[in-house]
Amino acid sequence: MSNVVIVGVQWGDEGKGKFVDLLAQEIDYVVRFQGGNNAGHTVIVDGKKAALHLVPSGILHEGKICLIGNGVVLDPVVFVEELDTLIGQGVDVSPNRLKISSKTHLIMPYHKVLDKARENKLEKGQKIGTTGRGIGPCYEDKVGRVGVRASDLADPDLLKAKIAAALKEKNVLFTALYGIDALAVDAVFDEVMAVAPRIIPHLTDVSSELEQAWNEGKSVLFEGAQGIHLDIDHGTYPFVTSSNTVSGNAAAGSGVGPNKLDRIIGILKAYTTRVGEGPFPTELNDATGELLRTSGGEFGVTTGRPRRCGWQDIPVLRESARLNGLTDVALTKLDVLSYMDEIPICARYELNGQETDAFPFPAVLPDAKPVMTAMPGWKCDISGVRKWEDLPEAARNYV
Ligand code: IMP
Ligand code: MG
């Protein structure tokens, strides 16, 4: 098989992990290229169930090589916890099948403290709804050129100096602005050094690993996290995550040329969900939304938060197709809608008295009104259907 990128085309939680699982049969390598342990999915393979946040989901498939690219932000403590969980389940997580780029930035204890302190301080309406895992502050330090990279674990003096420099600034924020305790350099250093020996053996040059894989005729799957409307540039800024979630970042975030990305598969849910704050024009804040949430089991894997639920938004999908260069789409959870007589979808938006096919820019989104169309429902159980022809006509029309 060729190389594929899997991305979420809405606000995340579209069911990407399931497709990574399906395609894992045909591929040799699974690579993560952005995000961190803000992501999460439950995978069940051969009766083994695991909630993974950081380790690529291909790890549960024997023989697959899993790589964590330079574009990821890695919490070393969480990584080791995940290793231990997987080891407990008898999964092979040896360094020859689970590798981390030496260039990957590390989420440090102070990033997590800062993430939460800052969010707590924000007024209602300004809060991002962050998972509080330190993702944003870690990317800030990376871009600010003061971050800690995985390779620094092998150089304790350098690591300590970087921690000391970071805390000089962060402790002022903690004590003077947020009214919380300062962190001690030694405590942070010790916490990270305690797990360093478990991480160092996994470090490698991911870019060269991938080149070698291709020289041997192997195929690679790039596993995206979150969704396109959480992209730092293209999402509903500022209510976004802190990385580029678009497919193009699969290249930059793992160190390969964009010509290596053969297929871009967008995963979309039959309706829309969003976790955290931010605009969601087709959201249902009523009993209908509640029914969708319980029918679809819409609760976050990472934070357990109930997901906000609403109707399908076609302008969102159209924009995703453009931003990602989708070559394929995969639809999930169509069966969840089986109970409905009619299924509303947002076909277009109305803005200043004019209709538009485009998803409105965040600044004018509050003034935009979804133009809804109702599609007839199919009212029968389709969960056992395996062929397109066997779907009821109304379901095919909806697709
Ligand atoms: P952060 O990336 O943890 O700072 O969170 C920023 C925003 O992205 C919040 O609204 C989160 O709920 C959302 N978010 C982050 N990761 C995921 C994910 O994997 N699925 C869905 N939403 C996410
Ligand atoms: Mg997820």
CSV table of C-alpha atoms and ligand atoms in Angstrom, one decimal:
chain,number,residue,atom,x,y,z
A,1,MET,CA,0.0,0.0,0.0
A,2,SER,CA,1.0,3.6,-0.5
A,3,ASN,CA,1.7,6.1,2.3
A,4,VAL,CA,-1.4,7.5,3.9
A,5,VAL,CA,-2.1,10.4,6.3
A,6,ILE,CA,-5.2,10.1,8.5
A,7,VAL,CA,-6.7,13.4,9.7
A,8,GLY,CA,-9.8,14.4,11.5
A,9,VAL,CA,-11.9,16.8,9.4
A,10,GLN,CA,-14.1,18.3,12.2
A,11,TRP,CA,-13.1,19.2,15.8
A,12,GLY,CA,-11.4,15.9,16.7
A,13,ASP,CA,-12.9,12.6,18.0
A,14,GLU,CA,-14.1,11.5,14.6
A,15,GLY,CA,-12.8,8.0,15.1
A,16,LYS,CA,-9.3,8.2,13.6
A,17,GLY,CA,-8.0,5.5,15.8
A,18,LYS,CA,-10.4,3.0,14.4
A,19,PHE,CA,-9.2,3.6,10.8
A,20,VAL,CA,-5.5,3.5,11.9
A,21,ASP,CA,-6.5,0.0,13.3
A,22,LEU,CA,-8.2,-1.0,10.1
A,23,LEU,CA,-5.3,0.1,7.9
A,24,ALA,CA,-2.7,-1.2,10.2
A,25,GLN,CA,-3.1,-4.6,8.6
A,26,GLU,CA,-1.6,-3.2,5.4
A,27,ILE,CA,1.1,-0.9,6.6
A,28,ASP,CA,4.4,-1.3,8.3
A,29,TYR,CA,5.0,2.0,10.2
A,30,VAL,CA,2.7,4.3,12.1
A,31,VAL,CA,3.9,7.8,12.8
A,32,ARG,CA,2.6,10.6,15.0
A,33,PHE,CA,3.5,14.0,13.8
A,34,GLN,CA,1.8,16.6,16.0
A,35,GLY,CA,0.0,17.2,19.3
A,36,GLY,CA,0.7,15.3,22.4
A,37,ASN,CA,-1.2,13.5,25.2
A,38,ASN,CA,-4.1,15.9,24.7
A,39,ALA,CA,-5.2,13.3,22.1
A,40,GLY,CA,-6.7,10.0,23.1
A,41,HIS,CA,-8.4,7.0,21.8
A,42,THR,CA,-9.5,3.6,23.0
A,43,VAL,CA,-8.3,0.8,20.9
A,44,ILE,CA,-9.2,-2.9,21.2
A,45,VAL,CA,-7.1,-5.4,19.4
A,46,ASP,CA,-7.2,-9.2,20.0
A,47,GLY,CA,-9.1,-8.6,23.2
A,48,LYS,CA,-6.5,-6.1,24.5
A,49,LYS,CA,-8.1,-2.8,25.3
A,50,ALA,CA,-6.0,0.3,25.8
A,51,ALA,CA,-6.6,4.0,26.1
A,52,LEU,CA,-3.6,5.6,24.3
A,53,HIS,CA,-2.7,9.3,24.4
A,54,LEU,CA,0.8,9.4,23.1
A,55,VAL,CA,2.0,6.1,21.7
A,56,PRO,CA,0.8,5.6,18.1
A,57,SER,CA,-2.2,3.3,18.1
A,58,GLY,CA,-0.4,0.9,15.7
A,59,ILE,CA,1.5,-0.4,18.8
A,60,LEU,CA,-1.2,-3.0,19.5
A,61,HIS,CA,-0.6,-4.6,16.1
A,62,GLU,CA,2.3,-7.1,16.3
A,63,GLY,CA,5.2,-6.3,14.0
A,64,LYS,CA,4.3,-2.7,13.3
A,65,ILE,CA,7.0,-0.1,14.0
A,66,CYS,CA,5.7,3.1,15.8
A,67,LEU,CA,7.4,6.4,15.5
A,68,ILE,CA,6.9,9.7,17.4
A,69,GLY,CA,8.0,12.5,15.2
A,70,ASN,CA,9.7,15.8,15.9
A,71,GLY,CA,6.4,17.7,15.6
A,72,VAL,CA,4.9,16.0,18.7
A,73,VAL,CA,5.3,17.3,22.2
A,74,LEU,CA,6.1,14.5,24.5
A,75,ASP,CA,5.4,14.3,28.3
A,76,PRO,CA,8.2,12.0,29.5
A,77,VAL,CA,6.3,11.0,32.6
A,78,VAL,CA,3.1,10.1,30.7
A,79,PHE,CA,5.1,8.3,28.1
A,80,VAL,CA,6.6,6.0,30.7
A,81,GLU,CA,3.2,5.4,32.3
A,82,GLU,CA,1.9,4.4,28.9
A,83,LEU,CA,4.9,2.1,28.4
A,84,ASP,CA,4.1,0.4,31.7
A,85,THR,CA,0.4,0.0,30.9
A,86,LEU,CA,1.3,-1.6,27.6
A,87,ILE,CA,4.0,-3.9,29.1
A,88,GLY,CA,1.4,-4.9,31.7
A,89,GLN,CA,-0.8,-6.0,28.8
A,90,GLY,CA,2.0,-8.0,27.2
A,91,VAL,CA,2.6,-5.6,24.3
A,92,ASP,CA,6.1,-5.3,22.9
A,93,VAL,CA,7.3,-1.8,23.4
A,94,SER,CA,11.0,-2.4,22.9
A,95,PRO,CA,13.1,0.4,21.4
A,96,ASN,CA,13.3,-1.4,18.1
A,97,ARG,CA,9.6,-1.0,17.5
A,98,LEU,CA,8.8,2.2,19.4
A,99,LYS,CA,11.0,5.1,18.6
A,100,ILE,CA,11.0,8.8,19.4
A,101,SER,CA,12.7,11.6,17.4
A,102,SER,CA,15.6,13.1,19.2
A,103,LYS,CA,14.2,16.5,18.1
A,104,THR,CA,10.9,16.0,19.8
A,105,HIS,CA,10.2,18.6,22.5
A,106,LEU,CA,9.4,17.6,26.0
A,107,ILE,CA,6.5,18.7,28.1
A,108,MET,CA,8.1,19.8,31.4
A,109,PRO,CA,6.3,19.9,34.8
A,110,TYR,CA,6.2,23.7,34.6
A,111,HIS,CA,4.4,23.6,31.2
A,112,LYS,CA,1.5,21.7,32.9
A,113,VAL,CA,1.4,24.1,35.8
A,114,LEU,CA,1.4,27.1,33.5
A,115,ASP,CA,-1.3,25.6,31.3
A,116,LYS,CA,-3.7,25.2,34.2
A,117,ALA,CA,-2.8,28.4,36.0
A,118,ARG,CA,-3.4,30.5,32.9
A,119,GLU,CA,-6.7,28.8,32.1
A,120,ASN,CA,-7.9,29.2,35.7
A,121,LYS,CA,-7.2,33.0,35.5
A,122,LEU,CA,-9.2,33.5,32.3
A,123,GLU,CA,-12.7,34.9,32.5
A,124,LYS,CA,-15.7,32.8,31.3
A,125,GLY,CA,-16.0,33.3,27.6
A,126,GLN,CA,-12.2,33.5,27.2
A,127,LYS,CA,-11.3,30.0,28.5
A,128,ILE,CA,-10.0,27.7,25.8
A,129,GLY,CA,-11.2,24.5,27.5
A,130,THR,CA,-7.6,23.2,27.3
A,131,THR,CA,-7.0,19.6,28.4
A,132,GLY,CA,-4.4,21.1,30.8
A,133,ARG,CA,-1.6,18.8,29.6
A,134,GLY,CA,0.9,21.5,29.0
A,135,ILE,CA,0.7,21.3,25.2
A,136,GLY,CA,0.4,25.0,24.5
A,137,PRO,CA,3.2,26.2,26.9
A,138,CYS,CA,5.5,23.5,25.5
A,139,TYR,CA,5.0,24.6,21.9
A,140,GLU,CA,5.5,28.2,23.1
A,141,ASP,CA,8.9,27.3,24.4
A,142,LYS,CA,9.8,25.4,21.3
A,143,VAL,CA,8.9,28.4,19.1
A,144,GLY,CA,10.6,30.7,21.6
A,145,ARG,CA,13.8,28.7,21.1
A,146,VAL,CA,14.1,27.8,24.8
A,147,GLY,CA,12.5,24.4,24.8
A,148,VAL,CA,13.9,21.1,26.0
A,149,ARG,CA,14.3,18.4,23.4
A,150,ALA,CA,14.4,14.7,23.9
A,151,SER,CA,18.1,14.6,23.1
A,152,ASP,CA,18.8,16.8,26.1
A,153,LEU,CA,17.9,13.9,28.4
A,154,ALA,CA,21.3,12.4,27.5
A,155,ASP,CA,23.1,15.6,28.7
A,156,PRO,CA,22.1,16.2,32.3
A,157,ASP,CA,24.2,19.4,32.6
A,158,LEU,CA,22.5,21.0,29.6
A,159,LEU,CA,19.1,19.8,30.8
A,160,LYS,CA,19.6,21.3,34.3
A,161,ALA,CA,20.8,24.6,32.8
A,162,LYS,CA,17.7,24.8,30.5
A,163,ILE,CA,15.4,24.0,33.4
A,164,ALA,CA,17.0,26.7,35.5
A,165,ALA,CA,16.7,29.3,32.7
A,166,ALA,CA,13.0,28.4,32.1
A,167,LEU,CA,12.1,28.6,35.8
A,168,LYS,CA,13.8,32.0,36.2
A,169,GLU,CA,11.0,33.3,34.0
A,170,LYS,CA,8.2,30.9,34.8
A,171,ASN,CA,8.5,31.3,38.6
A,172,VAL,CA,7.9,35.0,38.3
A,173,LEU,CA,4.7,34.3,36.5
A,174,PHE,CA,3.7,31.6,39.0
A,175,THR,CA,4.3,33.7,42.1
A,176,ALA,CA,3.6,37.3,41.0
A,177,LEU,CA,0.8,36.8,38.5
A,178,TYR,CA,-0.9,33.5,39.3
A,179,GLY,CA,-0.3,33.4,43.1
A,180,ILE,CA,1.0,29.8,43.1
A,181,ASP,CA,4.2,28.3,44.4
A,182,ALA,CA,7.4,28.5,42.6
A,183,LEU,CA,9.0,25.3,41.3
A,184,ALA,CA,12.4,24.2,42.4
A,185,VAL,CA,15.0,23.5,39.7
A,186,ASP,CA,16.2,20.3,41.5
A,187,ALA,CA,12.7,18.9,41.9
A,188,VAL,CA,11.9,19.4,38.2
A,189,PHE,CA,15.3,18.0,37.2
A,190,ASP,CA,14.9,14.9,39.4
A,191,GLU,CA,11.4,14.2,38.1
A,192,VAL,CA,12.6,14.2,34.5
A,193,MET,CA,15.9,12.4,35.2
A,194,ALA,CA,14.0,9.7,37.0
A,195,VAL,CA,12.3,8.6,33.7
A,196,ALA,CA,15.2,9.6,31.3
A,197,PRO,CA,16.8,6.1,31.3
A,198,ARG,CA,13.4,4.7,30.1
A,199,ILE,CA,13.3,7.1,27.2
A,200,ILE,CA,16.9,7.4,25.9
A,201,PRO,CA,16.9,4.0,24.3
A,202,HIS,CA,13.9,4.9,22.2
A,203,LEU,CA,15.5,8.0,20.7
A,204,THR,CA,16.4,8.0,17.0
A,205,ASP,CA,16.5,10.0,13.8
A,206,VAL,CA,12.9,9.5,12.6
A,207,SER,CA,13.5,11.2,9.3
A,208,SER,CA,16.3,8.7,8.4
A,209,GLU,CA,14.3,5.8,9.7
A,210,LEU,CA,11.5,6.7,7.3
A,211,GLU,CA,13.9,7.0,4.4
A,212,GLN,CA,15.2,3.6,5.2
A,213,ALA,CA,11.7,2.2,5.4
A,214,TRP,CA,10.9,3.4,1.9
A,215,ASN,CA,14.2,2.1,0.5
A,216,GLU,CA,13.0,-1.3,1.8
A,217,GLY,CA,9.6,-0.9,0.1
A,218,LYS,CA,7.6,-0.4,3.3
A,219,SER,CA,4.5,1.7,3.7
A,220,VAL,CA,3.8,4.3,6.3
A,221,LEU,CA,0.7,5.7,8.0
A,222,PHE,CA,0.8,9.2,9.5
A,223,GLU,CA,-1.6,9.3,12.4
A,224,GLY,CA,-3.1,12.8,12.9
A,225,ALA,CA,-4.5,14.0,16.3
A,226,GLN,CA,-7.3,16.4,17.0
A,227,GLY,CA,-9.2,17.9,14.0
A,228,ILE,CA,-8.8,20.5,11.3
A,229,HIS,CA,-10.9,23.1,13.1
A,230,LEU,CA,-8.6,22.9,16.0
A,231,ASP,CA,-5.6,23.8,13.8
A,232,ILE,CA,-3.5,26.6,15.2
A,233,ASP,CA,-3.7,28.6,11.9
A,234,HIS,CA,-6.9,27.4,10.2
A,235,GLY,CA,-9.1,26.5,13.1
A,236,THR,CA,-11.5,28.7,15.1
A,237,TYR,CA,-8.7,30.7,16.7
A,238,PRO,CA,-8.1,31.3,19.6
A,239,PHE,CA,-10.2,28.3,20.5
A,240,VAL,CA,-7.8,25.8,19.0
A,241,THR,CA,-4.9,23.5,19.9
A,242,SER,CA,-1.3,24.7,19.6
A,243,SER,CA,-0.2,22.7,16.5
A,244,ASN,CA,-1.0,22.4,12.8
A,245,THR,CA,-3.4,19.6,12.5
A,246,VAL,CA,-3.7,19.8,8.7
A,247,SER,CA,-2.3,16.9,6.6
A,248,GLY,CA,0.7,19.0,5.3
A,249,ASN,CA,2.2,19.0,8.8
A,250,ALA,CA,2.7,15.2,8.5
A,251,ALA,CA,5.7,16.0,6.4
A,252,ALA,CA,7.2,18.8,8.6
A,253,GLY,CA,6.3,17.0,11.8
A,254,SER,CA,8.2,13.8,10.9
A,255,GLY,CA,10.9,15.0,8.6
A,256,VAL,CA,9.8,13.8,5.2
A,257,GLY,CA,9.2,15.5,1.9
A,258,PRO,CA,5.5,16.2,1.1
A,259,ASN,CA,5.8,14.1,-2.1
A,260,LYS,CA,5.8,11.1,0.2
A,261,LEU,CA,2.2,11.7,1.2
A,262,ASP,CA,0.3,9.6,-1.3
A,263,ARG,CA,-3.2,9.5,0.2
A,264,ILE,CA,-4.9,11.8,2.6
A,265,ILE,CA,-7.8,10.2,4.3
A,266,GLY,CA,-10.2,12.5,6.2
A,267,ILE,CA,-12.2,10.9,9.0
A,268,LEU,CA,-15.6,12.5,9.7
A,269,LYS,CA,-18.4,11.7,12.0
A,270,ALA,CA,-22.0,11.5,10.7
A,271,TYR,CA,-22.8,14.5,12.9
A,272,THR,CA,-20.5,17.0,14.7
A,273,THR,CA,-19.0,17.1,18.2
A,274,ARG,CA,-16.6,19.4,19.9
A,275,VAL,CA,-14.9,19.2,23.3
A,276,GLY,CA,-13.8,22.4,25.1
A,277,GLU,CA,-14.8,26.0,24.4
A,278,GLY,CA,-15.2,27.9,21.2
A,279,PRO,CA,-17.7,28.4,18.4
A,280,PHE,CA,-19.9,25.6,17.2
A,281,PRO,CA,-22.7,27.0,15.1
A,282,THR,CA,-24.7,23.7,14.7
A,283,GLU,CA,-24.5,22.8,18.4
A,284,LEU,CA,-27.7,21.5,20.1
A,285,ASN,CA,-28.0,22.8,23.6
A,286,ASP,CA,-31.2,20.9,24.3
A,287,ALA,CA,-32.7,17.4,24.8
A,288,THR,CA,-32.0,16.6,21.1
A,289,GLY,CA,-28.3,17.2,21.8
A,290,GLU,CA,-28.4,15.1,25.0
A,291,LEU,CA,-30.0,12.2,23.1
A,292,LEU,CA,-27.3,12.4,20.4
A,293,ARG,CA,-24.6,12.4,23.2
A,294,THR,CA,-26.0,9.4,24.9
A,295,SER,CA,-26.7,7.5,21.6
A,296,GLY,CA,-23.2,8.2,20.3
A,297,GLY,CA,-21.4,7.7,23.6
A,298,GLU,CA,-19.9,11.1,23.3
A,299,PHE,CA,-17.6,11.5,26.3
A,300,GLY,CA,-13.9,12.4,26.0
A,301,VAL,CA,-11.2,9.6,26.3
A,302,THR,CA,-8.6,12.1,27.7
A,303,THR,CA,-10.7,14.2,30.1
A,304,GLY,CA,-14.0,12.3,30.4
A,305,ARG,CA,-15.8,15.5,29.5
A,306,PRO,CA,-19.1,15.2,27.8
A,307,ARG,CA,-18.7,16.2,24.1
A,308,ARG,CA,-20.8,19.0,22.8
A,309,CYS,CA,-23.0,17.6,20.0
A,310,GLY,CA,-24.7,19.1,16.9
A,311,TRP,CA,-25.6,18.6,13.3
A,312,GLN,CA,-23.4,18.0,10.3
A,313,ASP,CA,-21.8,21.2,9.0
A,314,ILE,CA,-21.1,21.0,5.2
A,315,PRO,CA,-19.1,24.3,5.0
A,316,VAL,CA,-16.8,22.8,7.7
A,317,LEU,CA,-16.3,19.7,5.6
A,318,ARG,CA,-15.8,21.7,2.4
A,319,GLU,CA,-13.1,23.7,4.0
A,320,SER,CA,-11.4,20.6,5.4
A,321,ALA,CA,-11.3,19.0,2.0
A,322,ARG,CA,-9.5,22.1,0.7
A,323,LEU,CA,-7.1,22.6,3.6
A,324,ASN,CA,-6.1,18.9,3.7
A,325,GLY,CA,-6.2,18.0,0.0
A,326,LEU,CA,-8.3,15.0,0.9
A,327,THR,CA,-8.1,12.1,-1.5
A,328,ASP,CA,-10.5,9.9,0.5
A,329,VAL,CA,-13.0,10.3,3.3
A,330,ALA,CA,-14.3,7.8,5.8
A,331,LEU,CA,-17.5,8.3,7.6
A,332,THR,CA,-18.1,7.1,11.2
A,333,LYS,CA,-21.1,6.6,13.5
A,334,LEU,CA,-23.8,6.7,10.7
A,335,ASP,CA,-25.7,4.1,12.7
A,336,VAL,CA,-26.0,6.5,15.7
A,337,LEU,CA,-28.5,8.5,13.6
A,338,SER,CA,-30.8,5.5,12.9
A,339,TYR,CA,-33.4,6.6,15.4
A,340,MET,CA,-34.2,9.9,13.7
A,341,ASP,CA,-37.2,10.7,11.5
A,342,GLU,CA,-35.4,13.6,9.9
A,343,ILE,CA,-31.8,14.6,10.1
A,344,PRO,CA,-31.0,18.4,9.8
A,345,ILE,CA,-27.7,19.4,8.2
A,346,CYS,CA,-26.1,22.8,7.8
A,347,ALA,CA,-25.8,23.3,4.0
A,348,ARG,CA,-24.6,26.9,3.9
A,349,TYR,CA,-24.3,30.0,6.1
A,350,GLU,CA,-26.2,33.3,5.9
A,351,LEU,CA,-24.0,36.3,6.6
A,352,ASN,CA,-25.2,39.9,6.2
A,353,GLY,CA,-28.3,38.9,4.3
A,354,GLN,CA,-26.2,36.8,1.8
A,355,GLU,CA,-25.8,33.0,1.6
A,356,THR,CA,-22.3,31.6,1.4
A,357,ASP,CA,-20.9,28.1,1.0
A,358,ALA,CA,-17.8,29.0,3.0
A,359,PHE,CA,-17.3,28.5,6.8
A,360,PRO,CA,-17.3,32.1,8.1
A,361,PHE,CA,-14.1,33.6,9.5
A,362,PRO,CA,-14.0,33.3,13.4
A,363,ALA,CA,-14.5,37.0,13.9
A,364,VAL,CA,-17.8,37.1,12.0
A,365,LEU,CA,-19.0,33.6,13.0
A,366,PRO,CA,-21.2,35.0,15.8
A,367,ASP,CA,-23.2,36.9,13.2
A,368,ALA,CA,-23.5,34.0,10.8
A,369,LYS,CA,-26.6,31.8,10.7
A,370,PRO,CA,-26.5,28.2,9.6
A,371,VAL,CA,-28.9,27.5,6.8
A,372,MET,CA,-30.4,24.1,7.6
A,373,THR,CA,-31.8,21.4,5.4
A,374,ALA,CA,-33.6,18.3,6.7
A,375,MET,CA,-32.7,14.9,5.2
A,376,PRO,CA,-35.2,12.0,5.6
A,377,GLY,CA,-34.0,9.4,8.2
A,378,TRP,CA,-34.0,5.6,7.6
A,379,LYS,CA,-35.4,4.5,11.0
A,380,CYS,CA,-33.9,1.0,11.0
A,381,ASP,CA,-30.8,-0.7,12.5
A,382,ILE,CA,-27.9,-0.5,10.0
A,383,SER,CA,-25.2,-1.5,12.4
A,384,GLY,CA,-24.9,-4.9,10.7
A,385,VAL,CA,-24.7,-3.5,7.2
A,386,ARG,CA,-21.3,-4.2,5.5
A,387,LYS,CA,-22.0,-3.3,1.9
A,388,TRP,CA,-23.0,0.1,0.4
A,389,GLU,CA,-25.9,-1.5,-1.6
A,390,ASP,CA,-27.4,-2.9,1.6
A,391,LEU,CA,-27.8,0.6,3.2
A,392,PRO,CA,-31.4,1.9,3.0
A,393,GLU,CA,-31.8,4.5,0.3
A,394,ALA,CA,-32.3,7.4,2.8
A,395,ALA,CA,-29.0,6.5,4.5
A,396,ARG,CA,-27.2,6.5,1.1
A,397,ASN,CA,-28.7,9.8,0.3
A,398,TYR,CA,-27.5,11.2,3.6
A,399,VAL,CA,-24.0,10.0,2.9
B,1,IMP,P1,-5.1,21.8,24.4
B,1,IMP,O1,-4.6,21.3,23.1
B,1,IMP,O2,-5.1,20.7,25.4
B,1,IMP,O3,-4.6,23.0,24.9
B,1,IMP,O4,-6.7,22.1,24.2
B,1,IMP,C1,-7.1,23.1,23.3
B,1,IMP,C2,-8.5,22.8,22.7
B,1,IMP,O5,-8.4,21.7,21.9
B,1,IMP,C3,-9.5,22.5,23.8
B,1,IMP,O6,-10.8,22.9,23.3
B,1,IMP,C4,-9.5,20.9,23.8
B,1,IMP,O7,-10.7,20.4,24.2
B,1,IMP,C5,-9.3,20.6,22.3
B,1,IMP,N1,-8.6,19.3,22.1
B,1,IMP,C6,-7.3,19.1,22.3
B,1,IMP,N2,-7.0,17.8,22.0
B,1,IMP,C7,-8.2,17.2,21.5
B,1,IMP,C8,-8.5,15.9,21.0
B,1,IMP,O8,-7.7,15.0,20.9
B,1,IMP,N3,-9.8,15.8,20.7
B,1,IMP,C9,-10.7,16.8,20.7
B,1,IMP,N4,-10.5,18.0,21.2
B,1,IMP,C10,-9.2,18.2,21.6
B,2,MG,MG,-9.3,11.4,20.1
